[in-house]
Amino acid sequence: MATIRDVALKAGVGIGTVSRMMNGTGYVSDDTRKKIMDAVEALGYRPNELARNLSQNRSGIIGVMVPELTHPFFSTLTKYIETELYKRGYRCMICDVDDKPSRVEEFLELLQRNVMDGLITCVDKNETIPEIHRAIVAMDRDWGKNIPIVRSDHVKGAQLAAEIFIEEGCKKVLQFAPRTDYPMPFVARNVVLEKTLRENGIEVLTVQTDPLKMGMRYHESLSAKCAHYFGIVDGIFASDLVAAHCMKVAHQQGINVPRELKIVGYDGLFFTELLSPTLATVCQDIPEIAHCCVETVIKQINGGKHIPKEQVIDVSLRPGGSVERYRNKLR
Amino acid sequence: MATIRDVALKAGVGIGTVSRMMNGTGYVSDDTRKKIMDAVEALGYRPNELARNLSQNRSGIIGVMVPELTHPFFSTLTKYIETELYKRGYRCMICDVDDKPSRVEEFLELLQRNVMDGLITCVDKNETIPEIHRAIVAMDRDWGKNIPIVRSDHVKGAQLAAEIFIEEGCKKVLQFAPRTDYPMPFVARNVVLEKTLRENGIEVLTVQTDPLKMGMRYHESLSAKCAHYFGIVDGIFASDLVAAHCMKVAHQQGINVPRELKIVGYDGLFFTELLSPTLATVCQDIPEIAHCCVETVIKQINGGKHIPKEQVIDVSLRPGGSVERYRNKLR
């Protein structure tokens, strides 16, 4: 089995450098980091967890809390988090909160009792939860002033979507947006979309959604409940799952997508490429979000300094036949 | 964070006494017990579960090994397994094998080292893996004579699909089937489908698939590679993901589904209801599979007797517009 010495030798760096990177205890340049990760991959190197756990009172486990694991965004994110944790010698314990706030408290209790060394949370903080002095990273959520956030560039995401509606000549766009009393990072995308569209003379209708509900049936009921709008708007902006349900309901009403109704999704989930037409969507870079969450939580565990309060991951637009500009190029 | 040493100091007793009380491993007087509990309360002390687990040789963790967590079948199954484990006071550690056989061996090593109390495996057994005398349940896989299997009723599933192709008057059906050298329980569905169709005078073409590959891109490439068949067959039977990709390719070729080509999926995943037309599919009862896996592994942990070698869960057909009989009722 490969040792840290073998990795250092193959990467052409010192053992201390490899150790610094693995434990996140000091600066390592991107170039060196890549060399080390390539060597780790090539040699199948795994840090010796047992020794580390014994000497450092660690479990080698990181918890991942998700609102709903059947949601493809969170299952994909969990997959990449698990893979990134594995590369660094950590194991992944999951908690599917499923709209049960008591599960959040109980999982945090496990963190307090050293069952886990750190936590990546993708769910909302309950107000009753006290401040916790352990390694925690919040993915697209706000858990208070000492807890770093990793999130997508929702401002850019909203601008990419807005550009499409403007170029397509839309007059009235329906957006699905989390309740406005809900100050989470992802709310920005709806604020920016609305502002940009209005500045361009486009009317915006907003349907408020419950950000705590992530199940399939909720998304389905949401699109069904808003079906009366589909004949009076010419654009829809929604998360991929809601957008897909809207497209289905529009088909059932005999409304042509994209000729009469342009739909732009948000997330970039796999199934949007299977729809007919395919869905144009703003893709979140899930592997990079996972990578950043894992790096950050491990840095915290190792007492790293200068962890940024917020790390913002780039987004991109995936073309799809649900808007006219791509209709002839894609189905 | 308070340690056991702080508690002992504040209570005015020895560390061994606190430990005896916390773990219930020896006599502690009522008076001493009260002193310790007061100290625990005052300091906000929480027992270090790491140390406790070590002394009790039990982690309260069940491992779940999946081939690919981005695959909706496995993310849904993991969700329900995690929920069932939670109800019984267990936590869920996951391992996404992602076509890396070494990960199976490493995860089993954690089981051997008591990091987990039991394992639910949804991946294949590597031939090099020795016999393991721990609590293990295999979901739709064969891990040897002492390891119980939980699986769907694939014979019924194949019959439900076959009935549709027969009633729809198909003459030539293409099926995607795992390599025949692969003796896993789910292979039954293809054997039974082929036999039933041939008995009814229907020709069957079989494309062999690699059962170890579960990623989205593999399913996509598979359907693209077989696109030349779509004009010469009038039926397709495949897992939901492959079936959905086939439907997309058929659309691109201008082939009408269901008029010219009937497609029946297998699994019953959420996105099949979003396709246009929706996919008729044989649904596996994922919540019930999860429930049965969890009950069985906990029975094993508790030394239960008479655990059946094989438990078979019912399947059902979900209608969809991808076959003619449902075309007018559904879109």
XYZ file of C-alpha atoms in Angstrom:
662
model
C 0.000 0.000 0.000
C 1.286 3.437 -0.988
C 2.531 5.778 1.738
C 2.670 9.549 1.952
C 6.370 9.199 1.046
C 5.463 7.492 -2.260
C 2.982 10.271 -3.054
C 5.570 12.982 -2.342
C 8.146 11.198 -4.485
C 5.781 10.734 -7.427
C 4.482 14.308 -7.221
C 8.023 15.640 -6.931
C 7.289 17.587 -3.742
C 8.195 17.273 -0.077
C 6.315 15.092 2.418
C 5.414 18.204 4.382
C 3.705 19.678 1.341
C 1.585 16.557 0.844
C 0.700 16.560 4.533
C -0.207 20.265 4.420
C -2.543 19.666 1.516
C -4.130 16.515 2.947
C -4.782 18.175 6.274
C -5.518 21.607 4.895
C -3.075 23.143 7.370
C -1.254 25.479 5.028
C -1.067 27.043 1.595
C -0.517 24.784 -1.424
C -0.570 26.231 -4.965
C -3.149 24.963 -7.459
C -0.372 23.533 -9.605
C 1.158 21.550 -6.719
C -2.283 20.486 -5.566
C -2.971 18.988 -8.985
C 0.367 17.139 -9.006
C -0.370 15.675 -5.582
C -3.929 14.663 -6.467
C -2.674 12.985 -9.655
C -0.110 11.037 -7.618
C -2.776 10.109 -5.037
C -4.994 8.834 -7.828
C -2.211 6.955 -9.653
C -0.934 5.253 -6.488
C -4.322 4.629 -4.921
C -2.955 6.291 -1.793
C -5.182 6.507 1.286
C -4.209 8.349 4.443
C -3.839 6.048 7.436
C -7.074 6.809 9.224
C -6.734 4.435 12.112
C -3.525 6.010 13.335
C -4.953 9.451 12.854
C -8.183 8.672 14.668
C -6.373 7.181 17.641
C -3.897 9.974 18.079
C -6.263 12.823 17.379
C -9.544 11.668 18.941
C -11.315 11.675 15.592
C -13.932 9.454 14.064
C -12.912 10.063 10.447
C -16.598 10.651 9.672
C -18.155 13.758 8.138
C -21.918 14.161 8.271
C -23.938 15.344 5.289
C -27.400 16.675 5.961
C -29.762 16.979 2.967
C -33.409 18.013 2.780
C -34.399 15.182 0.426
C -32.119 12.525 -1.034
C -34.578 11.561 -3.784
C -34.069 15.071 -5.233
C -31.435 14.624 -7.973
C -29.602 17.805 -6.978
C -28.971 16.468 -3.477
C -28.239 12.875 -4.491
C -25.694 14.112 -7.035
C -24.162 16.497 -4.510
C -23.991 13.729 -1.890
C -22.299 11.439 -4.405
C -19.568 13.954 -5.153
C -19.140 14.883 -1.488
C -18.748 11.214 -0.616
C -16.155 10.762 -3.366
C -14.190 13.846 -2.264
C -14.299 12.711 1.373
C -13.079 9.264 0.374
C -10.084 10.726 -1.446
C -9.102 12.423 1.809
C -9.623 9.363 3.999
C -12.973 10.393 5.456
C -16.254 8.507 5.505
C -19.669 9.927 4.857
C -22.658 9.658 7.190
C -25.933 10.931 5.800
C -29.075 12.408 7.281
C -32.150 12.858 5.094
C -34.134 15.477 7.005
C -37.303 15.027 4.942
C -39.118 18.027 6.437
C -38.572 16.808 10.038
C -36.771 19.608 11.956
C -36.085 17.337 14.943
C -33.716 15.325 12.764
C -31.511 18.405 12.353
C -31.175 18.783 16.119
C -30.456 15.102 16.619
C -27.800 15.054 13.917
C -26.127 18.097 15.462
C -26.100 16.267 18.767
C -24.069 13.496 17.104
C -21.627 16.152 15.933
C -21.336 17.437 19.507
C -20.648 13.915 20.767
C -17.739 13.349 18.363
C -19.596 10.782 16.286
C -18.602 13.055 13.410
C -15.631 15.347 12.983
C -17.533 17.853 10.888
C -20.752 18.559 9.056
C -21.804 19.732 5.620
C -25.355 21.011 5.872
C -27.669 21.573 2.921
C -30.693 22.217 5.122
C -31.929 25.231 7.010
C -30.984 26.169 10.530
C -33.745 25.846 13.043
C -33.985 28.958 15.216
C -33.802 26.918 18.397
C -30.379 25.499 17.545
C -27.641 26.990 19.734
C -24.272 28.112 18.414
C -21.988 25.149 17.781
C -18.218 25.313 17.897
C -17.459 22.485 15.513
C -16.464 22.247 11.851
C -19.560 23.108 9.802
C -20.011 24.244 6.196
C -23.374 25.441 4.927
C -24.202 24.713 1.274
C -26.368 27.541 -0.049
C -27.744 28.170 3.446
C -27.062 30.787 6.112
C -26.165 29.244 9.471
C -24.861 32.363 11.188
C -21.795 34.547 11.170
C -19.129 31.944 11.986
C -20.220 29.313 9.497
C -18.756 29.462 5.986
C -21.096 29.266 3.008
C -20.459 27.526 -0.303
C -22.941 28.449 -3.001
C -23.472 28.967 -6.712
C -23.234 32.358 -8.378
C -26.980 32.952 -8.345
C -26.628 36.515 -9.624
C -24.926 35.273 -12.781
C -27.451 32.429 -12.999
C -30.339 34.884 -12.917
C -28.652 37.093 -15.521
C -28.137 34.154 -17.892
C -31.820 33.284 -17.599
C -32.924 36.916 -17.945
C -30.884 37.345 -21.149
C -32.788 34.481 -22.727
C -36.224 35.881 -21.899
C -35.124 39.305 -23.220
C -33.666 37.940 -26.466
C -36.699 35.738 -27.040
C -38.905 38.827 -26.851
C -40.969 37.702 -23.882
C -43.555 40.146 -22.503
C -44.693 38.388 -19.326
C -42.651 35.866 -17.354
C -43.823 33.635 -14.510
C -41.208 32.767 -11.903
C -41.360 30.351 -9.015
C -39.565 31.811 -6.007
C -39.099 30.796 -2.363
C -41.072 32.829 0.160
C -39.642 36.328 0.478
C -39.376 36.134 4.279
C -36.721 33.540 3.682
C -33.242 35.135 3.637
C -31.266 32.224 2.126
C -28.526 32.760 -0.484
C -30.467 31.160 -3.322
C -33.247 33.734 -3.021
C -30.935 36.129 -4.921
C -31.659 34.481 -8.243
C -35.312 35.507 -8.169
C -34.594 39.038 -6.992
C -32.047 39.600 -9.767
C -34.212 37.980 -12.443
C -37.196 40.138 -11.552
C -35.139 43.343 -11.459
C -33.402 42.634 -14.776
C -36.615 41.719 -16.569
C -38.502 44.776 -15.275
C -35.650 47.046 -16.373
C -36.202 45.605 -19.829
C -39.940 46.249 -19.791
C -40.941 42.658 -19.119
C -43.746 41.985 -16.660
C -42.957 39.443 -13.920
C -45.468 37.296 -12.053
C -44.155 35.491 -8.980
C -45.543 32.327 -7.415
C -44.208 31.843 -3.914
C -42.982 28.368 -3.042
C -42.180 26.659 0.238
C -38.384 26.218 0.247
C -38.614 23.461 2.848
C -40.647 21.195 0.580
C -38.472 19.188 -1.812
C -40.551 16.106 -2.603
C -41.667 15.160 -6.110
C -45.360 15.433 -5.291
C -44.946 19.002 -4.073
C -43.340 20.061 -7.352
C -46.080 18.335 -9.291
C -48.873 19.974 -7.276
C -47.189 23.363 -7.636
C -47.208 23.241 -11.430
C -50.785 21.941 -11.491
C -51.929 24.755 -9.190
C -50.374 27.377 -11.489
C -51.660 25.880 -14.728
C -54.067 28.810 -15.269
C -51.057 31.095 -15.788
C -49.579 29.088 -18.646
C -51.932 30.549 -21.234
C -51.251 34.173 -20.206
C -47.453 34.184 -19.831
C -44.842 33.553 -22.528
C -41.959 32.590 -20.228
C -41.402 30.438 -17.119
C -38.381 30.403 -14.786
C -38.249 27.638 -12.172
C -36.000 24.964 -10.698
C -35.589 22.015 -13.084
C -38.133 19.804 -11.352
C -40.852 22.456 -11.289
C -39.942 23.520 -14.854
C -40.298 19.923 -16.089
C -43.705 19.581 -14.461
C -44.769 22.921 -15.990
C -43.688 21.699 -19.428
C -45.790 18.574 -18.977
C -48.861 20.572 -17.944
C -48.340 22.989 -20.865
C -48.254 20.017 -23.282
C -51.500 18.751 -21.771
C -53.081 22.170 -22.340
C -51.969 22.122 -25.976
C -49.533 25.005 -25.458
C -46.463 24.758 -27.700
C -43.080 24.926 -25.975
C -41.067 26.936 -27.076
C -43.237 28.688 -29.711
C -45.875 29.986 -27.307
C -44.081 29.440 -24.003
C -40.340 29.555 -23.277
C -39.138 27.660 -20.220
C -35.761 28.076 -18.488
C -34.813 25.759 -15.635
C -32.305 26.094 -12.817
C -29.979 23.338 -11.499
C -28.844 21.413 -14.604
C -30.098 17.983 -13.531
C -29.644 14.899 -15.720
C -33.287 14.329 -16.629
C -33.684 17.728 -18.318
C -31.787 16.256 -21.291
C -34.382 13.489 -21.597
C -37.374 15.805 -21.857
C -38.972 16.633 -25.165
C -38.026 19.341 -25.940
C -34.921 19.297 -23.771
C -34.905 21.976 -21.088
C -32.628 25.027 -21.331
C -31.265 25.346 -17.814
C -28.768 27.186 -15.636
C -26.352 24.489 -14.465
C -24.907 24.530 -10.976
C -21.430 22.978 -10.903
C -22.236 20.240 -8.411
C -18.808 18.512 -8.460
C -17.103 21.841 -7.727
C -19.586 22.716 -4.968
C -18.894 19.312 -3.394
C -15.131 19.785 -3.706
C -15.268 23.203 -2.091
C -17.524 22.044 0.785
C -15.182 19.160 1.563
C -11.993 21.244 1.377
C -13.537 23.830 3.671
C -14.841 21.454 6.332
C -11.500 19.619 6.471
C -9.644 22.903 6.762
C -11.854 23.744 9.752
C -11.263 20.361 11.368
C -7.542 20.923 11.075
C -7.788 24.353 12.641
C -7.042 26.174 9.396
C -7.152 29.976 9.449
C -8.491 32.497 6.938
C -11.464 30.456 5.772
C -13.568 32.768 3.593
C -17.082 33.465 4.860
C -18.485 32.814 1.408
C -17.191 30.866 -1.591
C -19.062 31.336 -4.852
C -19.021 28.700 -7.586
C -19.549 29.575 -11.256
C -22.704 28.587 -13.166
C -23.290 28.066 -16.884
C -26.204 27.822 -19.276
C -27.003 24.488 -20.921
C -28.931 25.087 -24.165
C -32.220 23.282 -24.620
C -35.129 23.157 -27.032
C -37.476 24.771 -24.515
C -36.444 28.209 -25.877
C -36.710 29.248 -29.546
C -33.047 30.139 -30.094
C -32.060 26.465 -29.672
C -35.141 24.907 -31.244
C -33.593 24.139 -34.583
C -30.274 22.996 -33.223
C -31.666 20.726 -30.528
C -34.729 18.661 -29.922
C -15.687 21.377 25.258
C -15.830 19.608 28.602
C -14.064 16.255 28.935
C -14.588 13.351 31.278
C -11.619 14.699 33.252
C -13.437 18.017 33.857
C -16.518 16.150 35.050
C -14.474 14.019 37.467
C -12.687 17.093 38.816
C -15.901 19.045 39.372
C -17.686 16.050 40.949
C -14.676 15.313 43.134
C -14.429 11.680 41.990
C -12.032 9.654 39.868
C -12.247 9.425 36.048
C -12.837 5.676 36.356
C -15.944 6.303 38.450
C -17.410 8.686 35.869
C -16.646 6.191 33.115
C -18.258 3.322 35.104
C -21.411 5.344 35.508
C -21.567 6.567 31.904
C -21.126 3.091 30.499
C -23.060 1.248 33.180
C -20.105 -1.093 33.679
C -19.938 -1.113 37.485
C -21.486 -0.005 40.773
C -21.729 3.713 41.553
C -23.481 4.944 44.748
C -26.557 7.185 44.454
C -24.698 10.017 46.142
C -21.784 9.836 43.703
C -24.179 9.448 40.794
C -25.888 12.712 41.762
C -22.561 14.531 42.056
C -21.551 13.331 38.621
C -24.889 14.222 37.019
C -24.722 17.720 38.525
C -21.231 18.150 37.096
C -22.370 16.825 33.699
C -25.236 19.315 33.705
C -23.135 22.277 34.846
C -20.401 21.622 32.274
C -22.684 20.660 29.374
C -20.629 17.474 29.103
C -21.533 14.925 26.439
C -20.046 11.447 26.496
C -17.528 10.908 23.746
C -19.213 8.313 21.663
C -15.891 7.314 20.124
C -14.649 6.023 23.448
C -17.968 4.474 24.351
C -18.267 2.594 21.079
C -14.816 1.190 21.576
C -15.740 -0.175 24.996
C -19.053 -1.635 23.782
C -17.748 -2.897 20.469
C -20.744 -1.431 18.691
C -20.971 1.639 16.479
C -24.727 1.994 15.835
C -23.833 2.484 12.180
C -25.055 0.453 9.201
C -23.195 0.782 5.912
C -24.977 1.067 2.567
C -22.975 0.302 -0.542
C -24.410 1.477 -3.882
C -22.965 1.307 -7.397
C -23.911 4.894 -8.258
C -25.718 7.392 -6.060
C -26.651 9.675 -8.970
C -28.813 6.808 -10.311
C -32.346 7.611 -9.075
C -33.041 3.978 -8.182
C -30.142 3.935 -5.733
C -30.640 7.433 -4.333
C -34.305 6.638 -3.645
C -33.392 3.291 -2.096
C -30.707 4.950 0.069
C -33.204 7.556 1.226
C -35.688 4.940 2.385
C -32.971 2.787 3.961
C -31.673 5.801 5.892
C -35.190 6.620 7.108
C -35.839 3.029 8.202
C -32.469 2.888 9.999
C -33.217 6.151 11.766
C -36.526 4.795 13.068
C -34.575 1.966 14.686
C -31.855 4.157 16.199
C -29.181 3.391 13.609
C -27.148 5.762 11.473
C -26.331 5.366 7.826
C -22.835 5.440 6.316
C -22.680 5.355 2.536
C -20.181 4.131 -0.012
C -20.608 5.053 -3.674
C -18.538 2.402 -5.434
C -18.634 4.138 -8.824
C -17.091 1.252 -10.742
C -14.046 1.060 -8.403
C -13.903 -2.510 -7.034
C -11.245 -1.549 -4.473
C -13.836 0.553 -2.696
C -15.911 -2.592 -2.013
C -12.954 -4.248 -0.327
C -12.132 -1.180 1.709
C -15.722 -0.758 2.885
C -15.842 -4.399 3.913
C -12.682 -3.840 5.868
C -14.484 -1.126 7.850
C -17.218 -3.659 8.585
C -14.580 -6.121 9.793
C -13.038 -3.447 11.992
C -16.381 -2.738 13.693
C -16.704 0.738 12.231
C -20.150 -0.542 11.182
C -22.433 -3.087 12.823
C -23.840 -4.338 9.531
C -23.989 -3.770 5.793
C -26.629 -3.518 3.081
C -24.940 -4.069 -0.257
C -26.415 -3.153 -3.635
C -23.189 -3.902 -5.514
C -21.600 -7.054 -6.793
C -19.269 -9.272 -4.838
C -15.737 -9.259 -6.086
C -14.415 -12.816 -6.395
C -11.376 -11.990 -4.302
C -13.469 -11.068 -1.270
C -13.243 -13.683 1.490
C -16.240 -14.947 3.436
C -17.305 -12.466 6.101
C -19.082 -13.424 9.283
C -20.889 -10.188 9.907
C -24.450 -8.943 9.361
C -24.874 -8.453 5.597
C -27.936 -8.223 3.343
C -27.601 -8.243 -0.448
C -30.133 -6.181 -2.425
C -30.760 -7.941 -5.749
C -27.245 -9.417 -5.666
C -25.855 -12.860 -4.845
C -23.129 -12.720 -2.193
C -22.947 -16.414 -1.393
C -24.904 -19.020 0.477
C -24.999 -17.410 3.931
C -26.055 -13.970 2.845
C -29.788 -13.214 2.587
C -31.122 -11.588 -0.572
C -33.891 -9.002 -0.855
C -35.136 -8.478 -4.402
C -38.103 -7.617 -6.591
C -40.316 -10.228 -8.216
C -38.524 -10.054 -11.561
C -40.494 -12.983 -12.996
C -43.758 -11.120 -12.492
C -42.099 -7.923 -13.765
C -41.084 -9.639 -16.989
C -44.560 -11.125 -17.407
C -46.228 -7.727 -16.990
C -43.956 -6.304 -19.693
C -44.410 -9.310 -21.983
C -48.213 -9.037 -21.770
C -48.025 -5.497 -23.094
C -45.884 -6.390 -26.117
C -48.219 -9.315 -26.879
C -51.410 -7.264 -26.571
C -49.936 -4.450 -28.640
C -49.304 -6.932 -31.466
C -45.518 -6.473 -31.564
C -43.550 -8.664 -33.982
C -39.974 -7.889 -32.997
C -38.808 -6.625 -29.592
C -35.388 -5.298 -28.633
C -34.337 -5.891 -25.037
C -31.342 -4.586 -23.144
C -30.009 -7.293 -20.844
C -26.985 -7.665 -18.561
C -24.278 -10.006 -19.845
C -25.469 -13.616 -19.626
C -22.337 -14.763 -17.781
C -23.646 -12.714 -14.920
C -25.744 -14.813 -12.548
C -27.402 -12.035 -10.545
C -31.088 -12.196 -9.486
C -32.206 -9.386 -11.791
C -31.062 -11.311 -14.879
C -34.301 -13.338 -14.502
C -36.400 -10.584 -15.985
C -34.709 -10.824 -19.370
C -34.770 -14.627 -19.441
C -38.503 -14.708 -18.669
C -39.349 -11.889 -21.086
C -37.541 -13.595 -23.959
C -39.128 -16.983 -23.246
C -42.656 -15.546 -22.948
C -42.357 -13.465 -26.114
C -40.934 -16.356 -28.187
C -43.753 -18.628 -27.003
C -46.090 -16.034 -28.445
C -44.321 -15.910 -31.788
C -42.517 -12.623 -31.157
C -38.907 -12.295 -32.265
C -36.480 -11.014 -29.581
C -33.224 -9.174 -30.197
C -30.926 -8.792 -27.195
C -28.283 -6.126 -26.653
C -25.919 -7.120 -23.878
C -25.111 -4.450 -21.305
C -22.431 -4.115 -18.677
C -24.253 -4.439 -15.338
C -21.392 -2.730 -13.516
C -21.846 0.511 -15.426
C -24.554 2.718 -13.955
C -23.552 6.236 -14.996
C -25.745 8.519 -17.095
C -23.247 8.705 -19.946
C -23.135 4.925 -20.291
C -26.917 4.725 -20.675
C -26.825 7.493 -23.225
C -24.057 5.875 -25.275
C -25.853 2.538 -25.143
C -29.019 3.919 -26.723
C -27.020 5.844 -29.326
C -25.064 2.710 -30.262
C -28.278 0.761 -30.804
C -30.092 3.469 -32.752
C -29.916 1.429 -35.982
C -32.308 -1.102 -34.428
C -35.061 1.403 -33.714
C -36.365 1.387 -37.283
C -36.575 -2.413 -37.482
C -38.156 -3.307 -34.128
C -41.609 -2.356 -32.850
C -40.916 -2.795 -29.142
C -38.159 -1.968 -26.626
C -37.705 -3.307 -23.086
C -35.030 -1.673 -20.941
C -34.383 -0.142 -17.532
C -36.002 3.296 -17.205
C -32.829 5.247 -17.890
C -31.943 3.324 -21.046
C -35.601 3.352 -22.139
C -35.753 7.152 -21.756
C -32.604 7.603 -23.837
C -34.016 5.252 -26.494
C -37.208 7.318 -26.632
C -35.152 10.453 -27.164
C -33.129 8.878 -29.989
C -36.328 7.519 -31.590
C -37.817 11.055 -31.544
C -34.665 12.358 -33.209
C -35.028 9.715 -35.925
C -38.639 10.740 -36.521
C -39.993 7.435 -35.209
C -43.368 7.817 -33.483
C -43.650 6.417 -29.962
C -45.984 4.547 -29.396
C -47.474 4.228 -32.939
C -44.381 2.753 -34.563
C -42.406 1.802 -31.481
C -43.699 0.710 -28.056
C -41.361 1.185 -25.109
C -41.675 -0.440 -21.672
C -39.283 0.539 -18.900
C -38.240 -1.184 -15.689
C -37.761 0.432 -12.249
C -40.550 3.035 -11.970
C -38.333 6.078 -11.433
C -39.789 9.566 -10.952
C -38.608 11.116 -14.220
C -40.520 8.622 -16.403
C -43.675 10.608 -15.582
C -42.073 13.764 -16.966
C -41.257 12.306 -20.385
C -43.407 12.973 -23.398
C -45.074 10.533 -23.839
C -44.795 9.237 -20.280
C -43.080 5.867 -20.023
C -45.030 2.702 -19.230
C -42.822 0.968 -16.678
C -42.600 -1.934 -14.254
C -42.283 -0.336 -10.813
C -40.087 -1.802 -8.126
C -41.450 -1.091 -4.638
C -38.397 0.761 -3.346
C -39.792 1.704 0.117
C -40.696 -1.938 0.742
C -37.295 -3.184 -0.483
C -35.608 -0.708 1.905
C -37.820 -1.758 4.802
C -37.088 -5.437 4.226
C -33.299 -4.881 3.916
C -33.196 -2.929 7.190
C -35.359 -5.420 9.119
C -33.171 -8.260 7.913
C -29.789 -6.715 8.716
C -30.950 -5.705 12.224
C -32.292 -9.204 12.825
C -28.830 -10.510 11.938
C -27.085 -8.034 14.249
C -29.324 -9.163 17.091
C -28.515 -12.810 16.444
C -31.947 -13.633 15.023
C -32.595 -17.130 13.681
C -34.597 -18.350 10.689
C -33.755 -15.493 8.371
C -35.043 -16.467 4.905
C -32.392 -16.839 2.207
C -34.493 -14.831 -0.230
C -37.285 -12.282 0.255
C -39.203 -11.275 -2.854
C -41.010 -7.936 -3.109
C -44.018 -7.418 -5.386
C -43.851 -5.252 -8.541
C -46.585 -3.400 -10.447
C -47.093 -1.808 -13.843
C -47.388 1.964 -14.108
C -49.269 2.870 -17.313
C -47.653 5.329 -19.700
C -48.215 6.829 -23.140
C -45.216 4.944 -24.581
C -47.559 2.054 -25.442
C -50.728 2.359 -27.564
C -53.217 1.021 -24.998
C -52.618 4.048 -22.789
C -52.100 6.623 -25.507
C -55.549 8.158 -25.366
C -55.820 8.093 -21.603
C -52.391 9.534 -20.921
C -49.902 11.802 -22.554
